[in-house]
């Protein structure tokens, strides 16, 4: 038990944010062996973001032990503010998933069961809706291996990242399936085709979380002045390092320098389940040297974020989400989409800055970004 | 700037740990936009650990928003204390790596340069030693793609995880190479064959970080009483979910349920660069139902941890490391190895507990582990 | 030009097949530099096959330089004839695919174009139907990376494997898209998300070719007498070698010993494009030791086969197809499905036999299968 | 049994090759159910090859049902003859491998056994040398998963591709290990970390077969006249299709259009075990638009070829090898290296030609290459 429990409370005004730390109960720490690990956090930006979801300049909090990440991402944010359209962010898709696995007598029975289950989508959706106000079934996938039938449920989950919501839905669906198809046997509530917090191809191809493309056009002048580089150098580095280097390293659906750094910092600061940086890190940089400048993009097919749910509900995180404008009264899901888009823009700023630094021999070590890695 | 900056200070006695929060400077927060994100942290265990490196019962701190992880990992720890040998941990290998990429005129020149560079290992090692008291070159790999030569340096890095140390070494080596081989051109200080914080096969095959095998023999009785399961059920779940499910999901060198959860919590609580859970999560469960009980193992080929270096140096983290016995006066590298072994044992405890829960229909949702995922 | 061109002609009766080689034109060899490479071919079996598509005992031709494959696969066939249900084969899915890639101005435009294209499925199908009597559009997938839009078309292709049919369809669709969406630019008629003859996860997850599960229940007695092994040994070998060994090798969606050998031999003998063994080889063995014996299965998600189309149309191949019963007058697609099922059964026979041999130290080298590999 | 068995015999003179088919025994066909599957074969080229191993213009045989491959590869060969240095081929490495797996009591014993075995390299090599005149042990790798120890042996195998030689060596080594380390148990003579004929990362990273880089510089003029394209178009197509498209498809260590087609045709025509196109297909195109023209390269890390061994020993294959100059009296291994280099050059010719065609909308369908795929 803490001698004096504390709360990190924020007194917040847009023009003059103030942070006050007060000794009050914070995480309902009931046991002597509970405490807090404080992660250094800085607001960087603002980042200029455009697109269908956000059109604003927004500062973002990054919680990390790798403090050189702050000035580096900050440099990218500075560039965004000087680009006419800033970081353009587009949401391609969103869904949350959980897979179950059941055992049939053989492959024939597994296949027949699947075809029958697949044809009863409406009933499955009705089961899902009993488990949560927000959960909706929007897709089904299957894999059959011998006598094993893996079924992957894809759901809408409102503003939550939805881990628990889809687990609840899957639990109900599995119960329903086992009762409707008595010849099937329980194998596992999670069949690893979900897949949560593990490297895979399935999440990128079938979708899990928000799929966001962030891109930006940067003039040659801006490349030179702010990033000390050229469009050609960035495009070539992306080819040689991220694409070819990544490929020979045996990377899987992944071509970037350090998406994971920005994701981790953003996830921790906004109360996300940061182990989801694993699938989040499987994304792509695509860069083109164009006549006028650099086309630079970061594609993040698996951003698993929510503005409500576990990890939220303490003053620090809530204050961060509030400042990000993700606790406002919007249609269901809009706060989470906003959060995803801001996250993607943050990733782009940090990725651009590190790649620019790596185009120049010695710069990574020389500059104040020297501890930054990727 | 914080109005009142604070420090989380610990008054620590083995029998009676006390945590006191005091309003003093902690992370040298110099700017108004710096603050702290507090991560709920609990000490779980103790875990009973045996092997060449640790033979003790040790409690471990886990910093996470996913608080059901605590009782779940705690259950695994309880089991470890009832097994005669506890969690047996074996260090197979350790090294830290960084790759550079240079451009030759063509594949022939790249190959010739490589063969020449490879033959000058001693000189390369001498360059490495100029960059740090602890860095030693212990291995070299290469990949050649067309005219591109990727060289991957493998180093000893003492008690540090070694990101910065190998970056410094690589920077010096790259400078030396470009000066010794004027026909080669700089392409990148990091060629993504390192590879840091990204999914790959290269880290598991060539090695990066500590390679630790943690295993445990659990009697049938203990399986039943503490884990409500049988050896056969665990072995079958591992086959169907982790191995087959993982394979069809397109996982790469990865067969587990949720290594990432324990890694993240342990990494945050001990000041590690937690984005390295990406490679850390690429590990394997292997379980066998034996006559006497369950053989259960977690193999972690890429544990990137250090007891010194960035992320360390604040009171909270230092206290955690101190309590783990990883700040003691030992031979170079021994504190980091100890940390790796404790981390692996923690992963095993959490993995075992979740898998056991998943062998029983409905248990995951019913129990107090209900928010735990995998 | 051949001095004396030849034809391998078969005089065929079910009870008494006879092979006669005659000096007539065979492959329209017009140039002096054309000739024939003869591949040794043997009919093995018959294999006892059951299921929704085939319920017969069928002998199969295998063309290979690896002649130990014949007795080995033959042993599996012998086992199938002694199992009450033989090799049970189930077709889970079938489709053929081709992807194109187009370039938009940015990710936002790529996404908008995709959503619009996706909504015009009927029009796309109409375009496909103009290109072939048999082609039907049955699915669409997309991947967006920055400003690049990859669209993957999934088609029915009748009895052809369908490479050319989907390339024709994709060519027409791409023309239509570029004319309907003038802001999109041509990038490639093939975007490698098809993907043809290359390792991938996409084919297994989205589907390409026939998806067949072949499984068999083998009594303990039969395991012992014919295969000199036990159900437990086979199941354990599959776990340790195919699943764990495959995973650490960095295999992708692949857990088997040597599917490729049987696929190659069957593909060559039946006029298939044998480079498609690459995706074909990405399949799974799942084996269980059950009370009564062994449950053994081979899952082949990507069998790309056709009973008509290129590679066919010469007397040897046509005779092989005729003997397999795949040139009969059936509903469209039925001959190709029959061929896929026979192929999967052949794979199972060869896989089972090699795994059985590998359960015993030294057997692989000692026996007449000694040159067989996996 | 064949009524009239036949032999494809070649009367061969460099200036005037003649092919005569004669009715004599060819493959020792002893059974009525043995026959031959004839694969259409054409000699394409000559290809102009330079480098440390071959400096000649050489025609190559391609056996394939996909006959458009001939003119397409022929076009690449034509380009090679007009480039000053032709196709420059460089051998980076060569080795052949087999892995075994043994079972220890736990991870600690597996690790200790490994360290001990590793230290006895000379003894292991001596065991290898007893098994063949040509086999030499040149490397050892290990992977440990729980109580399983996988050991991968790397050997020189002279002019043979070496499958059987390393299997023999592994069999002897495994016997030796089991007798020297009685606490270890046999698990499998092949642990799938070899890995043969299966997708993996291990073969590319540790090496298996010949590692060859083929590259060529093509003037802008030649690009335009022979390939109807530009350096920029080829480089961009490679980026967008092979690298990005391949990555999102979930390809593994693979970025090319259709290496598999050329490999299959060359392997069949030269008596190779063509199932090894699976690892062979995992290779990379790297292309750069340079001021003077196009730098184009094909990197093939896993060319498994031999000029002696199984698949050889019949007149057709021997004649093909003879015409390729791979049956001459050279130092051990030189004929196989020559074969590998010629194979890589063939792959480059076919790859270049298809990519060039795909840079132009409609060309693939319009031209006589219309059936060619990738």
Coordinates of N, CA, C and O in Angstrom, one line a residue, chain C residues 238-296:
Chain C
X238 N 5.4 -35.1 -36.4 CA 4.8 -34.0 -37.1 C 4.9 -32.7 -36.2 O 5.2 -31.6 -36.7
X239 N 4.7 -32.9 -34.9 CA 4.9 -31.7 -34.0 C 6.3 -31.2 -34.0 O 6.6 -30.0 -34.2
X240 N 7.3 -32.1 -33.8 CA 8.7 -31.7 -33.6 C 9.3 -31.2 -34.9 O 10.1 -30.3 -34.9
X241 N 9.1 -31.9 -36.0 CA 9.7 -31.6 -37.3 C 8.9 -30.6 -38.1 O 9.4 -29.5 -38.4
X242 N 7.7 -31.0 -38.4 CA 6.9 -30.1 -39.4 C 6.5 -28.8 -38.7 O 6.6 -27.7 -39.4
X243 N 6.0 -28.9 -37.5 CA 5.5 -27.7 -36.9 C 6.5 -26.8 -36.2 O 6.7 -25.7 -36.6
X244 N 7.3 -27.5 -35.3 CA 8.3 -26.7 -34.6 C 9.5 -26.4 -35.5 O 10.0 -25.3 -35.7
X245 N 10.0 -27.5 -36.1 CA 11.1 -27.3 -37.1 C 10.8 -26.3 -38.2 O 11.6 -25.4 -38.5
X246 N 9.6 -26.4 -38.7 CA 9.2 -25.5 -39.8 C 9.2 -24.1 -39.3 O 9.6 -23.1 -39.9
X247 N 8.6 -23.9 -38.1 CA 8.5 -22.6 -37.5 C 9.9 -21.9 -37.3 O 10.1 -20.8 -37.7
X248 N 10.8 -22.6 -36.7 CA 12.1 -22.0 -36.5 C 12.9 -21.8 -37.8 O 13.7 -20.9 -37.9
X249 N 12.6 -22.6 -38.8 CA 13.2 -22.4 -40.1 C 12.7 -21.1 -40.8 O 13.2 -20.7 -41.8
X250 N 11.7 -20.5 -40.2 CA 11.1 -19.3 -40.8 C 10.2 -19.7 -42.0 O 10.0 -18.9 -42.9
X251 N 9.6 -20.9 -41.9 CA 8.6 -21.2 -42.9 C 7.3 -20.3 -42.7 O 7.1 -19.8 -41.7
X252 N 6.6 -20.2 -43.8 CA 5.4 -19.4 -43.8 C 4.2 -20.2 -44.2 O 4.2 -20.7 -45.4
X253 N 3.3 -20.3 -43.3 CA 2.1 -21.1 -43.6 C 2.4 -22.4 -44.3 O 1.9 -22.7 -45.4
X254 N 3.3 -23.1 -43.6 CA 3.8 -24.4 -44.2 C 4.3 -25.3 -43.1 O 5.0 -24.9 -42.3
X255 N 3.7 -26.5 -43.1 CA 4.2 -27.5 -42.1 C 4.0 -28.9 -42.7 O 3.0 -29.5 -42.5
X256 N 5.0 -29.3 -43.4 CA 5.0 -30.6 -44.0 C 6.4 -31.0 -44.3 O 7.4 -30.2 -44.2
X257 N 6.6 -32.3 -44.7 CA 7.9 -32.8 -45.0 C 8.3 -32.6 -46.5 O 9.4 -32.1 -46.8
X258 N 7.4 -33.0 -47.4 CA 7.8 -32.9 -48.8 C 6.6 -33.0 -49.7 O 6.6 -33.6 -50.7
X259 N 5.6 -32.2 -49.4 CA 4.5 -32.0 -50.3 C 5.0 -31.8 -51.8 O 4.4 -32.2 -52.7
X260 N 6.0 -31.0 -51.8 CA 6.5 -30.5 -53.1 C 6.9 -31.7 -54.1 O 6.7 -31.6 -55.3
X261 N 7.4 -32.7 -53.5 CA 7.8 -33.8 -54.4 C 6.7 -34.5 -55.1 O 6.7 -34.7 -56.3
X262 N 5.6 -34.7 -54.3 CA 4.4 -35.4 -55.0 C 3.8 -34.4 -55.9 O 3.3 -34.8 -57.0
X263 N 3.7 -33.1 -55.5 CA 3.1 -32.1 -56.4 C 3.8 -32.0 -57.7 O 3.2 -32.0 -58.8
X264 N 5.1 -31.9 -57.6 CA 5.9 -31.8 -58.9 C 5.6 -33.0 -59.8 O 5.3 -32.8 -61.0
X265 N 5.7 -34.2 -59.3 CA 5.5 -35.4 -60.1 C 4.1 -35.5 -60.7 O 4.0 -35.8 -61.9
X266 N 3.1 -35.1 -59.9 CA 1.8 -35.2 -60.4 C 1.5 -34.0 -61.4 O 0.9 -34.3 -62.4
X267 N 2.0 -32.9 -61.1 CA 1.9 -31.7 -62.0 C 2.5 -32.0 -63.4 O 1.9 -31.7 -64.5
X268 N 3.7 -32.5 -63.4 CA 4.4 -32.8 -64.6 C 3.6 -33.8 -65.4 O 3.5 -33.7 -66.7
X269 N 3.2 -34.9 -64.8 CA 2.5 -36.0 -65.5 C 1.1 -35.6 -66.0 O 0.6 -36.3 -66.9
X270 N 0.6 -34.5 -65.5 CA -0.8 -34.1 -65.9 C -0.8 -32.8 -66.6 O -1.9 -32.2 -66.8
X271 N 0.4 -32.3 -67.0 CA 0.4 -31.1 -67.9 C 0.1 -29.8 -67.2 O -0.3 -28.8 -67.8
X272 N 0.3 -29.8 -65.8 CA 0.1 -28.6 -65.1 C 1.3 -27.6 -65.2 O 2.4 -28.1 -65.6
X273 N 1.1 -26.4 -64.9 CA 2.2 -25.5 -64.8 C 2.9 -25.8 -63.4 O 2.5 -25.3 -62.4
X274 N 4.0 -26.5 -63.5 CA 4.6 -27.1 -62.3 C 5.3 -26.0 -61.4 O 5.6 -26.3 -60.3
X275 N 5.5 -24.8 -61.9 CA 6.0 -23.8 -61.0 C 5.0 -23.4 -59.9 O 5.4 -22.8 -58.9
X276 N 3.8 -23.8 -60.1 CA 2.8 -23.6 -59.1 C 2.9 -24.5 -57.9 O 2.2 -24.4 -56.9
X277 N 3.9 -25.4 -57.9 CA 4.2 -26.2 -56.7 C 4.7 -25.3 -55.6 O 4.7 -25.6 -54.4
X278 N 5.1 -24.0 -55.9 CA 5.6 -23.1 -54.9 C 4.5 -22.8 -53.9 O 4.6 -23.0 -52.7
X279 N 3.3 -22.3 -54.4 CA 2.2 -22.1 -53.5 C 1.6 -23.4 -53.0 O 1.2 -23.5 -51.9
X280 N 1.7 -24.4 -53.9 CA 1.1 -25.7 -53.5 C 1.9 -26.3 -52.3 O 1.3 -27.0 -51.5
X281 N 3.2 -26.0 -52.2 CA 3.9 -26.6 -51.1 C 3.6 -26.0 -49.8 O 4.0 -26.5 -48.7
X282 N 2.9 -24.9 -49.8 CA 2.6 -24.2 -48.5 C 1.3 -24.9 -48.0 O 0.2 -24.3 -48.1
X283 N 1.4 -26.0 -47.3 CA 0.3 -26.7 -46.8 C 0.7 -27.4 -45.4 O 1.8 -27.3 -45.0
X284 N -0.3 -28.1 -44.9 CA -0.2 -28.5 -43.5 C -0.4 -30.0 -43.3 O -1.4 -30.5 -43.8
X285 N 0.4 -30.6 -42.5 CA 0.1 -31.9 -41.9 C -0.5 -31.7 -40.5 O 0.1 -30.9 -39.8
X286 N -1.6 -32.4 -40.3 CA -2.1 -32.4 -38.9 C -2.4 -33.8 -38.6 O -3.1 -34.5 -39.3
X287 N -1.7 -34.3 -37.5 CA -1.9 -35.7 -37.1 C -2.2 -35.9 -35.6 O -1.7 -35.1 -34.8
X288 N -3.1 -36.8 -35.3 CA -3.4 -37.0 -33.9 C -3.4 -38.5 -33.6 O -3.9 -39.3 -34.4
X289 N -2.8 -38.9 -32.5 CA -2.8 -40.2 -32.0 C -4.2 -40.4 -31.3 O -4.4 -39.7 -30.3
X290 N -5.0 -41.2 -31.8 CA -6.3 -41.4 -31.2 C -6.3 -42.9 -30.6 O -5.4 -43.6 -30.8
X291 N -7.4 -43.1 -29.9 CA -7.4 -44.4 -29.2 C -7.3 -45.6 -30.2 O -6.5 -46.5 -30.0
X292 N -8.0 -45.5 -31.3 CA -8.1 -46.6 -32.3 C -6.9 -46.6 -33.3 O -6.7 -47.5 -34.0
X293 N -6.2 -45.4 -33.4 CA -5.2 -45.4 -34.4 C -4.8 -44.0 -34.6 O -4.8 -43.1 -33.8
X294 N -4.4 -43.7 -35.9 CA -3.9 -42.5 -36.3 C -4.8 -41.7 -37.1 O -5.4 -42.2 -38.1
X295 N -5.1 -40.4 -36.7 CA -5.8 -39.5 -37.7 C -4.7 -38.7 -38.4 O -3.9 -38.1 -37.7
X296 N -4.7 -38.8 -39.7 CA -3.6 -38.2 -40.5 C -4.2 -37.3 -41.6 O -5.0 -37.8 -42.3

